[in-house]
């Protein structure tokens, strides 16, 4: 079992470019969560997706950020027109079930470190 | 608003010393509490969790945590740390929200030989 795979591990972008972060959940997991860790802060929830559906995007910034989890392929977190403040570690987690119990079976990836120059 | 506080940002201990990392949560209802560890360059791993029952929770690698409702605390402990425990430790809760965790800012533990 390969675990939750995130790529790239490190991503460098210039201001104004687009960043695409990928997350492949564990085999059999259909629930994906994205978290962001800004410097000197804890992880902050961004969005919760199931296959082809956004369930909870209450933590997503209103502009420039979007997420998808298509029927086939990885989940993608997309940041358009990046700014320096987007520099952070972005973590993906997956689980096989929904609801409060899902946190018992929540597995995290190693994260993508985004650096905006 | 729901929040989780970790007051120790950076802790340095010698091997064999005892460890206690503080965690306080703000929500007063039903609580689900977690401790995660992140070793350098690796993903977050679940150390232990509390949902209900015995407030003293045993986790992996010799860690334990005690839920004290009156103090809104869920401190992490280990009687004797090892160099391999060097990592960042995050407290989190999932109180009232099925789909997301609220994390503390983390505590960086450095264990010296």
PDB file of N, CA and C in Angstrom, chain A residues 9 33 35 37 40-45 48 56 58 91 99-104 106 108-110, chain B residues 32 34 36 38 41-44 46 49 51 88 90 94 97-106:
ATOM      1  N   UNK A   9       7.078  17.340  -4.406  1.00  0.00           N
ATOM      2  CA  UNK A   9       7.424  17.600  -3.005  1.00  0.00           C
ATOM      3  C   UNK A   9       7.732  19.073  -2.795  1.00  0.00           C
ATOM      4  N   UNK A  33      -8.927  15.316   1.698  1.00  0.00           N
ATOM      5  CA  UNK A  33      -8.921  16.578   2.430  1.00  0.00           C
ATOM      6  C   UNK A  33      -7.632  17.321   2.092  1.00  0.00           C
ATOM      7  N   UNK A  35      -5.134  20.466   3.463  1.00  0.00           N
ATOM      8  CA  UNK A  35      -4.785  21.363   4.552  1.00  0.00           C
ATOM      9  C   UNK A  35      -3.599  22.211   4.123  1.00  0.00           C
ATOM     10  N   UNK A  37      -0.377  24.634   5.702  1.00  0.00           N
ATOM     11  CA  UNK A  37       0.384  25.030   6.876  1.00  0.00           C
ATOM     12  C   UNK A  37       1.248  26.223   6.520  1.00  0.00           C
ATOM     13  N   UNK A  40       5.027  28.976  10.849  1.00  0.00           N
ATOM     14  CA  UNK A  40       4.762  29.237  12.279  1.00  0.00           C
ATOM     15  C   UNK A  40       3.287  29.081  12.648  1.00  0.00           C
ATOM     16  N   UNK A  41       2.524  28.400  11.817  1.00  0.00           N
ATOM     17  CA  UNK A  41       1.115  28.167  12.137  1.00  0.00           C
ATOM     18  C   UNK A  41       0.801  26.680  12.051  1.00  0.00           C
ATOM     19  N   UNK A  42      -0.337  26.302  12.611  1.00  0.00           N
ATOM     20  CA  UNK A  42      -0.777  24.922  12.500  1.00  0.00           C
ATOM     21  C   UNK A  42      -1.426  24.669  11.156  1.00  0.00           C
ATOM     22  N   UNK A  43      -1.720  23.419  10.900  1.00  0.00           N
ATOM     23  CA  UNK A  43      -2.407  23.084   9.662  1.00  0.00           C
ATOM     24  C   UNK A  43      -3.827  23.630   9.707  1.00  0.00           C
ATOM     25  N   UNK A  44      -4.238  24.212   8.608  1.00  0.00           N
ATOM     26  CA  UNK A  44      -5.591  24.762   8.512  1.00  0.00           C
ATOM     27  C   UNK A  44      -6.349  24.024   7.404  1.00  0.00           C
ATOM     28  N   UNK A  45      -7.534  23.579   7.745  1.00  0.00           N
ATOM     29  CA  UNK A  45      -8.385  22.889   6.784  1.00  0.00           C
ATOM     30  C   UNK A  45      -8.735  23.805   5.614  1.00  0.00           C
ATOM     31  N   UNK A  48     -12.733  19.627   1.542  1.00  0.00           N
ATOM     32  CA  UNK A  48     -13.007  18.194   1.660  1.00  0.00           C
ATOM     33  C   UNK A  48     -13.773  17.778   0.409  1.00  0.00           C
ATOM     34  N   UNK A  56     -17.085  20.169   1.384  1.00  0.00           N
ATOM     35  CA  UNK A  56     -16.925  21.287   2.323  1.00  0.00           C
ATOM     36  C   UNK A  56     -15.725  22.100   1.864  1.00  0.00           C
ATOM     37  N   UNK A  58     -15.203  25.280   3.107  1.00  0.00           N
ATOM     38  CA  UNK A  58     -15.274  26.440   3.995  1.00  0.00           C
ATOM     39  C   UNK A  58     -13.911  27.039   4.304  1.00  0.00           C
ATOM     40  N   UNK A  91      -0.836  19.979   2.575  1.00  0.00           N
ATOM     41  CA  UNK A  91      -0.954  18.558   2.883  1.00  0.00           C
ATOM     42  C   UNK A  91      -2.296  18.023   2.393  1.00  0.00           C
ATOM     43  N   UNK A  99     -17.509  11.220   7.668  1.00  0.00           N
ATOM     44  CA  UNK A  99     -18.033  11.506   8.987  1.00  0.00           C
ATOM     45  C   UNK A  99     -16.962  11.535  10.057  1.00  0.00           C
ATOM     46  N   UNK A 100     -17.348  11.638  11.294  1.00  0.00           N
ATOM     47  CA  UNK A 100     -16.391  11.808  12.368  1.00  0.00           C
ATOM     48  C   UNK A 100     -15.456  10.612  12.482  1.00  0.00           C
ATOM     49  N   UNK A 101     -15.950   9.433  12.143  1.00  0.00           N
ATOM     50  CA  UNK A 101     -15.079   8.268  12.220  1.00  0.00           C
ATOM     51  C   UNK A 101     -13.960   8.341  11.203  1.00  0.00           C
ATOM     52  N   UNK A 102     -14.152   9.159  10.204  1.00  0.00           N
ATOM     53  CA  UNK A 102     -13.123   9.205   9.159  1.00  0.00           C
ATOM     54  C   UNK A 102     -11.806   9.678   9.711  1.00  0.00           C
ATOM     55  N   UNK A 103     -11.824  10.433  10.791  1.00  0.00           N
ATOM     56  CA  UNK A 103     -10.548  10.890  11.322  1.00  0.00           C
ATOM     57  C   UNK A 103      -9.759   9.787  11.993  1.00  0.00           C
ATOM     58  N   UNK A 104     -10.410   8.677  12.303  1.00  0.00           N
ATOM     59  CA  UNK A 104      -9.656   7.540  12.816  1.00  0.00           C
ATOM     60  C   UNK A 104      -8.873   6.869  11.712  1.00  0.00           C
ATOM     61  N   UNK A 106      -7.729   8.423   8.901  1.00  0.00           N
ATOM     62  CA  UNK A 106      -7.241   9.507   8.070  1.00  0.00           C
ATOM     63  C   UNK A 106      -5.739   9.353   7.906  1.00  0.00           C
ATOM     64  N   UNK A 108      -2.234  10.899   6.003  1.00  0.00           N
ATOM     65  CA  UNK A 108      -1.701  12.096   5.391  1.00  0.00           C
ATOM     66  C   UNK A 108      -0.584  11.782   4.412  1.00  0.00           C
ATOM     67  N   UNK A 109      -0.451  12.645   3.421  1.00  0.00           N
ATOM     68  CA  UNK A 109       0.703  12.619   2.541  1.00  0.00           C
ATOM     69  C   UNK A 109       1.840  13.422   3.159  1.00  0.00           C
ATOM     70  N   UNK A 110       2.971  13.431   2.471  1.00  0.00           N
ATOM     71  CA  UNK A 110       4.156  14.126   2.990  1.00  0.00           C
ATOM     72  C   UNK A 110       4.158  15.616   2.676  1.00  0.00           C
TER      73      UNK A 110
ATOM     74  N   UNK B  32     -13.434  15.083  20.244  1.00  0.00           N
ATOM     75  CA  UNK B  32     -12.586  14.055  19.644  1.00  0.00           C
ATOM     76  C   UNK B  32     -11.200  14.682  19.523  1.00  0.00           C
ATOM     77  N   UNK B  34      -6.815  14.395  19.157  1.00  0.00           N
ATOM     78  CA  UNK B  34      -5.772  13.618  18.488  1.00  0.00           C
ATOM     79  C   UNK B  34      -4.404  14.235  18.764  1.00  0.00           C
ATOM     80  N   UNK B  36      -0.792  14.032  16.560  1.00  0.00           N
ATOM     81  CA  UNK B  36      -0.082  13.565  15.375  1.00  0.00           C
ATOM     82  C   UNK B  36       1.398  13.894  15.520  1.00  0.00           C
ATOM     83  N   UNK B  38       5.063  14.329  13.161  1.00  0.00           N
ATOM     84  CA  UNK B  38       5.661  14.444  11.830  1.00  0.00           C
ATOM     85  C   UNK B  38       7.170  14.382  11.980  1.00  0.00           C
ATOM     86  N   UNK B  41      10.835  15.259   7.144  1.00  0.00           N
ATOM     87  CA  UNK B  41      10.681  14.801   5.773  1.00  0.00           C
ATOM     88  C   UNK B  41       9.586  13.775   5.543  1.00  0.00           C
ATOM     89  N   UNK B  42       8.801  13.500   6.579  1.00  0.00           N
ATOM     90  CA  UNK B  42       7.771  12.466   6.438  1.00  0.00           C
ATOM     91  C   UNK B  42       6.370  13.042   6.606  1.00  0.00           C
ATOM     92  N   UNK B  43       5.385  12.174   6.409  1.00  0.00           N
ATOM     93  CA  UNK B  43       4.005  12.595   6.535  1.00  0.00           C
ATOM     94  C   UNK B  43       3.561  12.578   7.997  1.00  0.00           C
ATOM     95  N   UNK B  44       2.451  13.209   8.250  1.00  0.00           N
ATOM     96  CA  UNK B  44       1.844  13.183   9.576  1.00  0.00           C
ATOM     97  C   UNK B  44       1.361  11.775   9.901  1.00  0.00           C
ATOM     98  N   UNK B  46      -0.669   9.402  12.985  1.00  0.00           N
ATOM     99  CA  UNK B  46      -1.481   9.450  14.191  1.00  0.00           C
ATOM    100  C   UNK B  46      -0.747   8.742  15.331  1.00  0.00           C
ATOM    101  N   UNK B  49      -5.467   8.870  19.988  1.00  0.00           N
ATOM    102  CA  UNK B  49      -6.713   9.622  19.870  1.00  0.00           C
ATOM    103  C   UNK B  49      -7.587   9.359  21.089  1.00  0.00           C
ATOM    104  N   UNK B  51     -11.750   9.554  22.015  1.00  0.00           N
ATOM    105  CA  UNK B  51     -13.133   9.820  21.616  1.00  0.00           C
ATOM    106  C   UNK B  51     -14.036   9.778  22.841  1.00  0.00           C
ATOM    107  N   UNK B  88       8.080  16.925  14.972  1.00  0.00           N
ATOM    108  CA  UNK B  88       7.104  17.955  15.312  1.00  0.00           C
ATOM    109  C   UNK B  88       5.810  17.265  15.717  1.00  0.00           C
ATOM    110  N   UNK B  90       1.734  17.587  16.756  1.00  0.00           N
ATOM    111  CA  UNK B  90       0.538  18.414  16.577  1.00  0.00           C
ATOM    112  C   UNK B  90      -0.631  17.828  17.347  1.00  0.00           C
ATOM    113  N   UNK B  94     -11.595  17.536  16.470  1.00  0.00           N
ATOM    114  CA  UNK B  94     -12.557  17.348  15.395  1.00  0.00           C
ATOM    115  C   UNK B  94     -13.941  17.613  15.985  1.00  0.00           C
ATOM    116  N   UNK B  97     -17.426  18.808  14.083  1.00  0.00           N
ATOM    117  CA  UNK B  97     -17.353  18.931  12.627  1.00  0.00           C
ATOM    118  C   UNK B  97     -16.820  17.626  12.064  1.00  0.00           C
ATOM    119  N   UNK B  98     -17.667  16.983  11.317  1.00  0.00           N
ATOM    120  CA  UNK B  98     -17.312  15.632  10.906  1.00  0.00           C
ATOM    121  C   UNK B  98     -16.184  15.584   9.906  1.00  0.00           C
ATOM    122  N   UNK B  99     -16.019  16.649   9.172  1.00  0.00           N
ATOM    123  CA  UNK B  99     -15.142  16.544   8.022  1.00  0.00           C
ATOM    124  C   UNK B  99     -13.781  17.183   8.201  1.00  0.00           C
ATOM    125  N   UNK B 100     -13.506  17.844   9.313  1.00  0.00           N
ATOM    126  CA  UNK B 100     -12.222  18.518   9.370  1.00  0.00           C
ATOM    127  C   UNK B 100     -11.643  18.543  10.769  1.00  0.00           C
ATOM    128  N   UNK B 101     -10.318  18.620  10.797  1.00  0.00           N
ATOM    129  CA  UNK B 101      -9.575  18.718  12.037  1.00  0.00           C
ATOM    130  C   UNK B 101      -9.107  20.152  12.239  1.00  0.00           C
ATOM    131  N   UNK B 102      -9.080  20.579  13.489  1.00  0.00           N
ATOM    132  CA  UNK B 102      -8.475  21.853  13.850  1.00  0.00           C
ATOM    133  C   UNK B 102      -7.166  21.546  14.561  1.00  0.00           C
ATOM    134  N   UNK B 103      -6.081  22.047  14.012  1.00  0.00           N
ATOM    135  CA  UNK B 103      -4.752  21.733  14.542  1.00  0.00           C
ATOM    136  C   UNK B 103      -4.201  22.867  15.394  1.00  0.00           C
ATOM    137  N   UNK B 104      -3.369  22.505  16.365  1.00  0.00           N
ATOM    138  CA  UNK B 104      -2.557  23.480  17.048  1.00  0.00           C
ATOM    139  C   UNK B 104      -1.369  23.856  16.172  1.00  0.00           C
ATOM    140  N   UNK B 105      -0.577  24.792  16.650  1.00  0.00           N
ATOM    141  CA  UNK B 105       0.546  25.297  15.852  1.00  0.00           C
ATOM    142  C   UNK B 105       1.739  24.346  15.849  1.00  0.00           C
ATOM    143  N   UNK B 106       1.693  23.327  16.684  1.00  0.00           N
ATOM    144  CA  UNK B 106       2.759  22.330  16.683  1.00  0.00           C
ATOM    145  C   UNK B 106       3.847  22.639  17.696  1.00  0.00           C
TER     146      UNK B 106
END
